[in-house]
Amino acid sequence: MRVVDVQLGDRSYPIYIGEQLLEQAGRYLEQHGLSKQSPLLIVTDEQVAPLHLGKLEQSLQAAGFRFVTAVVGSGETSKSVAVFEEVMTRAIEGGLDRKSAVIALGGGVVGDLAGFVAGTYMRGIRFIQMPTTVLAHDSSVGGKVAINHRLAKNMIGVFHQPELVLYDLSTLQSLPAREVSAGLAEMVKHGLIWDAEFAYWCLENAERLKALDMEAMGYGLEKGCSIKAIVVSRDERENDLRAILNLGHTIGHAIEAVAGYGEIIHGEAISIGMVGSAMIGEALGAKPGLKDTTSQMLQALGLPTVLPAHLDTDRIMGAMMHDKKFQEGRMTFIVPSAIGVVAIDHNVDYDLVRQTVEQLKKEA
Ligand SMILES: NC(=O)c1ccc[n+]([C@@H]2O[C@H](COP(=O)([O-])OP(=O)(O)OC[C@H]3O[C@@H](n4cnc5c(N)ncnc54)[C@H](O)[C@@H]3O)[C@@H](O)[C@H]2O)c1
Ligand SMILES: [Zn+2]
């Protein structure tokens, strides 16, 4: 069992990482003083429910907790105002009160949706994350929870830290290979922004990680969560430092928006985005080889590094303009200068970004 402590003063919380934790969920909730009088709300999705919900429900029942469950559709479309309202209805009809908690059992989509429900129901009730994807190690740290507006992703949200995170590695065994790799993109990102040694460890252990070797995965998730926890504890509200977690995301979000959510999934889009950031880094003075090493790491983890040629460059640039990171003709980018070292550059030239997007269609 591994434990990462996210240090945020009176909002600090532990992340427990280990196998068969859902079976022990009742005991963990008891230890953390969750109420057995007030009903809990479990939020999960239709793909995760048949695989993993039973273990959680049994454990809560055995420990004497009351709960209601909301099963939403799988995928990004569930982070909508309409689905948010449905889950809220379930919470009200289920009689949740101020001492209740919302449990997110699923990936980042369920985590963001359930977290936003927890953050707004009766002005905020307790929140517990039980991630079931590799990618959700990222969303389980830092308390950003949000749903999408039809015009923009993650536009409606709050900061709401979980009370605890129960990361049951056993649930990852049912995750499709493509989703495993997508999650590994965020894992290696934590190395690329902060810790070169960890980035190279991801490269060396790529085969073990893709094969869901529990020892390697446990270490990788612990390390990924720890790095994000350090960054977030120094800048919880993203005044400055926290922005480095967006490495690859400016281009990545634009790719997702233009490709249509789903064709290229989040981790894949930011993989391509991180290659683009490394190209920008080299153009701004990093040693040659940065882009090649970055690509090599991502490819080893089973990720794409080339932008599909049919995605229109102007539309990608247009999508970036809508991004919150665009101001007065210059763009803000997280720019790497070496593996493990990045800086926030508010003054990246539009033309350089455009050239980079073009180049991304050609080179691996
Ligand atoms: N709040 C944050 O800080 C933060 C950080 C990163 C990402 N995110 C958000 O996370 C979301 C992406 O998360 P995700 O990649 O986990 O997506 P997801 O929750 O949609 O999960 C991916 C797919 O895998 C399925 N799935 C989940 N667990 C499974 C399991 N154990 N076995 C089989 N199938 C399983 C899901 O049903 C879904 O189809 C995005 O909306 C993104 O904005 C938030
Ligand atoms: Zn991301």
CSV table of C-alpha atoms and ligand atoms in Angstrom, one decimal:
chain,number,residue,atom,x,y,z
A,1,MET,CA,0.0,0.0,0.0
A,2,ARG,CA,1.3,3.4,-1.0
A,3,VAL,CA,0.0,6.7,0.5
A,4,VAL,CA,0.5,10.2,-1.0
A,5,ASP,CA,-0.3,13.1,1.3
A,6,VAL,CA,-1.6,16.1,-0.5
A,7,GLN,CA,-0.6,19.0,1.7
A,8,LEU,CA,-3.1,21.9,1.6
A,9,GLY,CA,-3.4,23.1,5.2
A,10,ASP,CA,-6.9,22.2,6.6
A,11,ARG,CA,-7.9,20.8,3.2
A,12,SER,CA,-5.1,18.2,3.2
A,13,TYR,CA,-6.0,14.7,2.3
A,14,PRO,CA,-4.5,11.2,1.6
A,15,ILE,CA,-4.4,9.2,-1.6
A,16,TYR,CA,-4.3,5.5,-0.8
A,17,ILE,CA,-2.9,3.5,-3.7
A,18,GLY,CA,-3.1,-0.3,-3.6
A,19,GLU,CA,-4.9,-3.5,-4.8
A,20,GLN,CA,-8.4,-4.6,-3.8
A,21,LEU,CA,-9.2,-1.4,-2.0
A,22,LEU,CA,-12.9,-1.2,-3.1
A,23,GLU,CA,-13.5,-4.3,-1.0
A,24,GLN,CA,-12.3,-2.3,2.0
A,25,ALA,CA,-14.0,1.0,1.1
A,26,GLY,CA,-16.4,0.8,4.1
A,27,ARG,CA,-13.5,0.6,6.5
A,28,TYR,CA,-11.7,3.5,5.0
A,29,LEU,CA,-14.9,5.7,5.1
A,30,GLU,CA,-15.4,4.7,8.8
A,31,GLN,CA,-11.8,5.7,9.6
A,32,HIS,CA,-12.4,9.1,7.9
A,33,GLY,CA,-15.5,9.7,10.0
A,34,LEU,CA,-18.1,9.6,7.3
A,35,SER,CA,-21.7,9.6,8.6
A,36,LYS,CA,-23.7,6.4,8.6
A,37,GLN,CA,-26.9,8.4,9.1
A,38,SER,CA,-26.7,10.6,6.1
A,39,PRO,CA,-26.9,8.9,2.7
A,40,LEU,CA,-23.9,8.8,0.4
A,41,LEU,CA,-24.3,9.4,-3.4
A,42,ILE,CA,-22.2,7.1,-5.6
A,43,VAL,CA,-21.6,8.5,-9.1
A,44,THR,CA,-20.3,6.1,-11.7
A,45,ASP,CA,-20.7,5.5,-15.4
A,46,GLU,CA,-22.4,2.7,-17.4
A,47,GLN,CA,-19.1,1.1,-18.4
A,48,VAL,CA,-17.6,1.0,-14.9
A,49,ALA,CA,-20.8,0.1,-13.1
A,50,PRO,CA,-21.1,-3.6,-14.2
A,51,LEU,CA,-17.3,-4.1,-13.6
A,52,HIS,CA,-16.7,-2.5,-10.3
A,53,LEU,CA,-19.7,-1.0,-8.6
A,54,GLY,CA,-20.8,-4.3,-6.9
A,55,LYS,CA,-17.6,-4.5,-4.8
A,56,LEU,CA,-18.0,-0.9,-3.6
A,57,GLU,CA,-21.7,-1.3,-2.7
A,58,GLN,CA,-21.1,-4.6,-0.9
A,59,SER,CA,-18.4,-3.1,1.2
A,60,LEU,CA,-20.4,0.0,2.1
A,61,GLN,CA,-23.5,-2.2,2.9
A,62,ALA,CA,-21.4,-4.5,5.1
A,63,ALA,CA,-20.1,-1.5,7.1
A,64,GLY,CA,-23.6,-0.1,7.6
A,65,PHE,CA,-23.5,2.9,5.2
A,66,ARG,CA,-26.7,4.1,3.4
A,67,PHE,CA,-26.3,5.2,-0.2
A,68,VAL,CA,-28.0,5.9,-3.5
A,69,THR,CA,-26.3,5.5,-6.9
A,70,ALA,CA,-26.3,7.6,-10.1
A,71,VAL,CA,-25.1,5.8,-13.3
A,72,VAL,CA,-24.3,8.2,-16.1
A,73,GLY,CA,-23.4,7.6,-19.7
A,74,SER,CA,-19.7,6.9,-20.4
A,75,GLY,CA,-17.5,9.6,-21.8
A,76,GLU,CA,-17.0,13.4,-22.0
A,77,THR,CA,-20.6,14.1,-22.9
A,78,SER,CA,-21.6,13.3,-19.3
A,79,LYS,CA,-19.8,16.5,-18.2
A,80,SER,CA,-22.8,18.5,-19.3
A,81,VAL,CA,-25.3,20.8,-17.6
A,82,ALA,CA,-28.1,18.3,-18.4
A,83,VAL,CA,-26.3,15.3,-16.7
A,84,PHE,CA,-25.3,17.6,-13.8
A,85,GLU,CA,-29.0,18.4,-13.2
A,86,GLU,CA,-29.9,14.7,-13.3
A,87,VAL,CA,-27.3,13.8,-10.7
A,88,MET,CA,-28.4,16.7,-8.6
A,89,THR,CA,-32.0,15.4,-8.8
A,90,ARG,CA,-30.8,12.0,-7.6
A,91,ALA,CA,-29.0,13.7,-4.7
A,92,ILE,CA,-32.1,15.6,-3.7
A,93,GLU,CA,-34.5,12.7,-4.1
A,94,GLY,CA,-32.0,10.5,-2.2
A,95,GLY,CA,-32.2,12.8,0.7
A,96,LEU,CA,-28.6,13.9,0.9
A,97,ASP,CA,-27.9,16.4,3.6
A,98,ARG,CA,-25.0,18.5,4.8
A,99,LYS,CA,-23.2,15.5,6.4
A,100,SER,CA,-23.5,13.4,3.2
A,101,ALA,CA,-20.7,12.7,0.8
A,102,VAL,CA,-20.5,12.2,-2.9
A,103,ILE,CA,-18.3,9.3,-4.1
A,104,ALA,CA,-16.9,9.3,-7.7
A,105,LEU,CA,-16.2,5.8,-8.9
A,106,GLY,CA,-14.7,6.1,-12.4
A,107,GLY,CA,-12.4,8.1,-14.6
A,108,GLY,CA,-11.8,11.8,-14.8
A,109,VAL,CA,-15.2,12.4,-16.3
A,110,VAL,CA,-17.0,10.9,-13.4
A,111,GLY,CA,-14.5,12.6,-11.0
A,112,ASP,CA,-15.1,16.1,-12.5
A,113,LEU,CA,-18.9,15.7,-12.7
A,114,ALA,CA,-19.3,14.1,-9.2
A,115,GLY,CA,-16.8,16.6,-7.7
A,116,PHE,CA,-18.8,19.5,-9.2
A,117,VAL,CA,-22.0,18.1,-7.7
A,118,ALA,CA,-20.2,17.7,-4.3
A,119,GLY,CA,-18.8,21.2,-4.6
A,120,THR,CA,-22.2,22.8,-5.2
A,121,TYR,CA,-24.9,20.6,-3.5
A,122,MET,CA,-26.0,22.7,-0.5
A,123,ARG,CA,-23.0,24.9,-1.1
A,124,GLY,CA,-20.6,22.0,-0.8
A,125,ILE,CA,-20.5,18.6,0.9
A,126,ARG,CA,-17.8,16.0,1.3
A,127,PHE,CA,-16.2,14.4,-1.7
A,128,ILE,CA,-14.4,11.1,-2.1
A,129,GLN,CA,-12.6,9.9,-5.3
A,130,MET,CA,-12.2,6.3,-6.3
A,131,PRO,CA,-10.4,6.5,-9.6
A,132,THR,CA,-10.6,3.7,-12.1
A,133,THR,CA,-8.4,5.0,-14.9
A,134,VAL,CA,-4.7,5.8,-15.1
A,135,LEU,CA,-5.5,9.3,-16.3
A,136,ALA,CA,-7.6,10.0,-13.1
A,137,HIS,CA,-4.4,10.1,-11.0
A,138,ASP,CA,-4.1,13.5,-12.5
A,139,SER,CA,-7.7,14.6,-11.7
A,140,SER,CA,-7.5,13.1,-8.2
A,141,VAL,CA,-5.0,15.8,-7.1
A,142,GLY,CA,-5.7,19.5,-6.9
A,143,GLY,CA,-9.5,19.8,-6.5
A,144,LYS,CA,-10.3,21.3,-9.9
A,145,VAL,CA,-13.8,20.0,-10.7
A,146,ALA,CA,-15.9,21.2,-13.6
A,147,ILE,CA,-18.5,20.4,-16.3
A,148,ASN,CA,-18.5,21.6,-19.9
A,149,HIS,CA,-20.6,24.3,-21.4
A,150,ARG,CA,-21.6,23.6,-25.0
A,151,LEU,CA,-19.3,26.3,-26.1
A,152,ALA,CA,-16.3,25.5,-24.0
A,153,LYS,CA,-14.7,22.6,-22.0
A,154,ASN,CA,-14.4,22.9,-18.2
A,155,MET,CA,-16.0,26.3,-18.2
A,156,ILE,CA,-18.4,25.8,-15.2
A,157,GLY,CA,-16.5,24.7,-12.1
A,158,VAL,CA,-15.2,25.2,-8.6
A,159,PHE,CA,-12.2,24.2,-6.5
A,160,HIS,CA,-13.3,21.4,-4.2
A,161,GLN,CA,-10.7,19.1,-2.6
A,162,PRO,CA,-11.6,15.5,-1.9
A,163,GLU,CA,-11.6,14.2,1.6
A,164,LEU,CA,-9.7,11.1,0.6
A,165,VAL,CA,-8.8,9.2,-2.6
A,166,LEU,CA,-9.0,5.4,-2.7
A,167,TYR,CA,-7.1,4.3,-5.8
A,168,ASP,CA,-7.8,0.6,-6.3
A,169,LEU,CA,-5.2,-0.6,-8.9
A,170,SER,CA,-7.1,-3.8,-9.4
A,171,THR,CA,-9.8,-1.8,-11.3
A,172,LEU,CA,-7.3,-0.9,-14.0
A,173,GLN,CA,-7.2,-4.5,-15.3
A,174,SER,CA,-10.4,-3.9,-17.2
A,175,LEU,CA,-9.2,-0.6,-18.8
A,176,PRO,CA,-8.8,-0.8,-22.6
A,177,ALA,CA,-5.1,-0.5,-23.7
A,178,ARG,CA,-5.8,2.8,-25.5
A,179,GLU,CA,-7.1,4.4,-22.2
A,180,VAL,CA,-4.0,3.0,-20.3
A,181,SER,CA,-1.7,4.8,-22.7
A,182,ALA,CA,-3.7,8.0,-22.6
A,183,GLY,CA,-3.3,8.0,-18.8
A,184,LEU,CA,0.4,7.3,-19.2
A,185,ALA,CA,0.7,10.6,-21.1
A,186,GLU,CA,-0.3,12.5,-18.0
A,187,MET,CA,2.1,10.4,-15.9
A,188,VAL,CA,5.1,11.1,-18.1
A,189,LYS,CA,4.0,14.8,-18.3
A,190,HIS,CA,4.6,15.0,-14.5
A,191,GLY,CA,8.2,13.8,-15.2
A,192,LEU,CA,8.6,16.2,-18.1
A,193,ILE,CA,7.7,19.3,-16.1
A,194,TRP,CA,9.4,18.5,-12.8
A,195,ASP,CA,11.6,15.4,-12.6
A,196,ALA,CA,13.8,14.2,-15.5
A,197,GLU,CA,14.7,11.0,-13.6
A,198,PHE,CA,11.0,10.0,-13.4
A,199,ALA,CA,10.5,10.8,-17.1
A,200,TYR,CA,13.4,8.4,-18.0
A,201,TRP,CA,12.0,5.9,-15.6
A,202,CYS,CA,8.7,5.9,-17.5
A,203,LEU,CA,10.6,5.3,-20.7
A,204,GLU,CA,12.6,2.4,-19.2
A,205,ASN,CA,9.5,0.9,-17.7
A,206,ALA,CA,7.1,1.6,-20.6
A,207,GLU,CA,6.5,-2.1,-21.3
A,208,ARG,CA,5.7,-2.9,-17.7
A,209,LEU,CA,3.4,0.1,-17.4
A,210,LYS,CA,1.5,-0.8,-20.6
A,211,ALA,CA,1.1,-4.4,-19.3
A,212,LEU,CA,-0.3,-3.1,-16.0
A,213,ASP,CA,2.5,-4.6,-13.9
A,214,MET,CA,1.1,-3.6,-10.5
A,215,GLU,CA,4.5,-2.8,-9.0
A,216,ALA,CA,5.5,-0.4,-11.8
A,217,MET,CA,2.0,1.1,-12.0
A,218,GLY,CA,1.8,1.6,-8.3
A,219,TYR,CA,5.1,3.4,-8.3
A,220,GLY,CA,4.3,5.5,-11.4
A,221,LEU,CA,1.0,6.6,-10.0
A,222,GLU,CA,2.5,7.4,-6.6
A,223,LYS,CA,5.2,9.5,-8.3
A,224,GLY,CA,2.8,11.2,-10.7
A,225,CYS,CA,0.4,12.1,-7.8
A,226,SER,CA,3.3,13.3,-5.6
A,227,ILE,CA,4.7,15.6,-8.3
A,228,LYS,CA,1.2,17.1,-8.9
A,229,ALA,CA,0.7,17.4,-5.1
A,230,ILE,CA,3.9,19.4,-4.7
A,231,VAL,CA,3.0,21.8,-7.5
A,232,VAL,CA,-0.6,22.2,-6.3
A,233,SER,CA,0.4,22.7,-2.7
A,234,ARG,CA,2.6,25.6,-3.7
A,235,ASP,CA,-0.1,27.2,-5.9
A,236,GLU,CA,-3.5,25.8,-5.2
A,237,ARG,CA,-5.5,28.5,-7.2
A,238,GLU,CA,-3.2,28.6,-10.3
A,239,ASN,CA,-1.8,32.1,-9.8
A,240,ASP,CA,1.4,31.1,-11.5
A,241,LEU,CA,3.4,27.8,-10.9
A,242,ARG,CA,0.3,25.5,-11.3
A,243,ALA,CA,0.1,26.5,-15.0
A,244,ILE,CA,3.1,24.2,-15.7
A,245,LEU,CA,0.7,21.3,-15.3
A,246,ASN,CA,-0.7,22.4,-18.7
A,247,LEU,CA,2.3,21.3,-20.6
A,248,GLY,CA,1.0,20.2,-24.0
A,249,HIS,CA,-2.6,21.2,-23.2
A,250,THR,CA,-2.9,24.4,-25.3
A,251,ILE,CA,-2.3,22.5,-28.5
A,252,GLY,CA,-3.9,19.4,-27.1
A,253,HIS,CA,-7.2,21.0,-26.2
A,254,ALA,CA,-7.3,22.6,-29.7
A,255,ILE,CA,-6.8,19.2,-31.3
A,256,GLU,CA,-9.5,17.6,-29.2
A,257,ALA,CA,-11.9,20.5,-30.1
A,258,VAL,CA,-11.2,20.3,-33.8
A,259,ALA,CA,-11.1,16.5,-34.1
A,260,GLY,CA,-14.4,16.3,-32.1
A,261,TYR,CA,-14.2,14.9,-28.6
A,262,GLY,CA,-13.7,11.2,-28.7
A,263,GLU,CA,-11.8,10.7,-32.0
A,264,ILE,CA,-8.6,11.7,-30.4
A,265,ILE,CA,-8.8,11.2,-26.6
A,266,HIS,CA,-7.4,13.6,-24.1
A,267,GLY,CA,-4.2,11.8,-23.3
A,268,GLU,CA,-3.4,11.3,-27.0
A,269,ALA,CA,-4.1,15.0,-27.8
A,270,ILE,CA,-1.8,16.2,-25.1
A,271,SER,CA,0.9,13.7,-26.2
A,272,ILE,CA,0.9,15.4,-29.6
A,273,GLY,CA,0.8,18.8,-27.8
A,274,MET,CA,3.8,17.9,-25.7
A,275,VAL,CA,5.8,17.1,-28.9
A,276,GLY,CA,4.7,20.5,-30.2
A,277,SER,CA,5.9,22.2,-26.9
A,278,ALA,CA,9.3,20.5,-27.3
A,279,MET,CA,9.5,21.8,-30.8
A,280,ILE,CA,8.7,25.3,-29.6
A,281,GLY,CA,11.3,24.8,-26.8
A,282,GLU,CA,14.0,23.9,-29.4
A,283,ALA,CA,13.0,27.0,-31.5
A,284,LEU,CA,13.5,29.1,-28.4
A,285,GLY,CA,16.9,27.8,-27.6
A,286,ALA,CA,16.7,24.4,-25.9
A,287,LYS,CA,19.4,21.9,-27.0
A,288,PRO,CA,18.5,19.9,-30.1
A,289,GLY,CA,17.3,16.4,-29.3
A,290,LEU,CA,14.7,17.6,-26.8
A,291,LYS,CA,11.9,16.9,-29.3
A,292,ASP,CA,13.3,13.5,-30.3
A,293,THR,CA,13.7,12.3,-26.7
A,294,THR,CA,10.2,13.6,-25.8
A,295,SER,CA,8.7,11.7,-28.9
A,296,GLN,CA,10.6,8.6,-28.0
A,297,MET,CA,9.2,8.6,-24.5
A,298,LEU,CA,5.6,9.1,-25.7
A,299,GLN,CA,5.9,6.5,-28.5
A,300,ALA,CA,7.3,3.9,-26.0
A,301,LEU,CA,4.1,4.5,-23.9
A,302,GLY,CA,1.9,3.7,-26.9
A,303,LEU,CA,1.0,7.3,-27.7
A,304,PRO,CA,0.7,9.2,-31.0
A,305,THR,CA,3.2,12.0,-31.7
A,306,VAL,CA,2.1,13.1,-35.2
A,307,LEU,CA,-1.0,15.2,-35.9
A,308,PRO,CA,-3.4,13.6,-38.4
A,309,ALA,CA,-2.9,15.6,-41.6
A,310,HIS,CA,-6.7,16.0,-42.2
A,311,LEU,CA,-7.0,18.3,-39.2
A,312,ASP,CA,-7.0,21.9,-40.5
A,313,THR,CA,-4.3,24.1,-39.2
A,314,ASP,CA,-6.4,27.3,-39.3
A,315,ARG,CA,-9.2,25.6,-37.3
A,316,ILE,CA,-6.6,24.4,-34.7
A,317,MET,CA,-5.3,27.9,-34.4
A,318,GLY,CA,-8.9,29.2,-34.2
A,319,ALA,CA,-9.6,26.8,-31.3
A,320,MET,CA,-6.5,28.1,-29.5
A,321,MET,CA,-7.8,31.6,-29.7
A,322,HIS,CA,-10.8,30.6,-27.7
A,323,ASP,CA,-8.4,29.1,-25.1
A,324,LYS,CA,-8.1,31.1,-21.9
A,325,LYS,CA,-4.4,31.2,-22.5
A,326,PHE,CA,-4.5,33.6,-25.5
A,327,GLN,CA,-4.0,37.3,-24.9
A,328,GLU,CA,-3.4,40.2,-27.3
A,329,GLY,CA,-1.9,38.3,-30.2
A,330,ARG,CA,0.7,36.5,-28.1
A,331,MET,CA,0.2,33.1,-26.6
A,332,THR,CA,1.1,31.7,-23.2
A,333,PHE,CA,2.8,28.3,-23.5
A,334,ILE,CA,4.6,26.0,-21.1
A,335,VAL,CA,7.9,25.7,-22.8
A,336,PRO,CA,10.5,23.0,-21.9
A,337,SER,CA,14.2,23.8,-22.0
A,338,ALA,CA,15.3,20.2,-21.1
A,339,ILE,CA,13.6,17.0,-20.0
A,340,GLY,CA,12.2,17.8,-16.5
A,341,VAL,CA,12.6,21.6,-16.9
A,342,VAL,CA,9.8,23.9,-18.1
A,343,ALA,CA,9.0,27.6,-17.9
A,344,ILE,CA,5.9,29.7,-18.4
A,345,ASP,CA,6.3,31.9,-21.5
A,346,HIS,CA,3.6,34.5,-22.0
A,347,ASN,CA,5.1,35.8,-25.2
A,348,VAL,CA,5.2,33.0,-27.7
A,349,ASP,CA,4.8,34.2,-31.2
A,350,TYR,CA,1.7,33.2,-33.1
A,351,ASP,CA,3.6,32.4,-36.2
A,352,LEU,CA,5.9,30.0,-34.4
A,353,VAL,CA,2.9,28.2,-33.0
A,354,ARG,CA,1.3,28.0,-36.4
A,355,GLN,CA,4.6,26.6,-38.0
A,356,THR,CA,4.7,24.1,-35.1
A,357,VAL,CA,1.2,22.8,-35.8
A,358,GLU,CA,2.1,22.4,-39.5
A,359,GLN,CA,5.4,20.6,-38.5
A,360,LEU,CA,3.5,18.2,-36.2
A,361,LYS,CA,1.7,16.8,-39.2
A,362,LYS,CA,5.0,15.7,-40.7
A,363,GLU,CA,7.3,14.5,-38.1
A,364,ALA,CA,7.3,11.8,-35.5
B,1,LIG,N1,-9.8,17.8,-12.6
B,1,LIG,C1,-8.6,17.7,-13.1
B,1,LIG,O1,-7.6,18.2,-12.5
B,1,LIG,C2,-8.5,16.9,-14.3
B,1,LIG,C3,-7.2,16.5,-14.7
B,1,LIG,C4,-7.1,15.7,-15.9
B,1,LIG,C5,-8.2,15.4,-16.6
B,1,LIG,N2,-9.4,15.8,-16.2
B,1,LIG,C6,-10.6,15.4,-16.9
B,1,LIG,O2,-10.7,14.0,-16.9
B,1,LIG,C7,-11.4,13.6,-18.1
B,1,LIG,C8,-10.7,12.4,-18.7
B,1,LIG,O3,-10.6,11.4,-17.8
B,1,LIG,P1,-10.5,9.8,-18.2
B,1,LIG,O4,-9.5,9.7,-19.3
B,1,LIG,O5,-10.3,9.0,-17.0
B,1,LIG,O6,-11.9,9.6,-19.0
B,1,LIG,P2,-13.2,8.8,-18.6
B,1,LIG,O7,-13.7,9.0,-17.3
B,1,LIG,O8,-14.2,9.1,-19.7
B,1,LIG,O9,-12.7,7.3,-18.8
B,1,LIG,C9,-12.3,6.8,-20.1
B,1,LIG,C10,-13.2,5.6,-20.5
B,1,LIG,O10,-12.8,4.5,-19.8
B,1,LIG,C11,-14.0,3.9,-19.2
B,1,LIG,N3,-13.5,3.3,-17.9
B,1,LIG,C12,-13.2,4.0,-16.8
B,1,LIG,N4,-12.6,3.1,-15.9
B,1,LIG,C13,-12.7,1.9,-16.5
B,1,LIG,C14,-12.2,0.6,-16.1
B,1,LIG,N5,-11.6,0.4,-14.9
B,1,LIG,N6,-12.4,-0.4,-16.9
B,1,LIG,C15,-13.0,-0.2,-18.1
B,1,LIG,N7,-13.4,0.9,-18.6
B,1,LIG,C16,-13.2,2.0,-17.8
B,1,LIG,C17,-15.0,5.0,-19.1
B,1,LIG,O11,-16.3,4.5,-19.1
B,1,LIG,C18,-14.7,5.8,-20.4
B,1,LIG,O12,-15.3,5.2,-21.5
B,1,LIG,C19,-11.5,14.8,-19.0
B,1,LIG,O13,-12.9,15.3,-18.9
B,1,LIG,C20,-10.6,15.8,-18.4
B,1,LIG,O14,-11.0,17.1,-18.5
B,1,LIG,C21,-9.6,16.5,-15.1
B,2,ZN,ZN,-4.7,16.7,-19.1
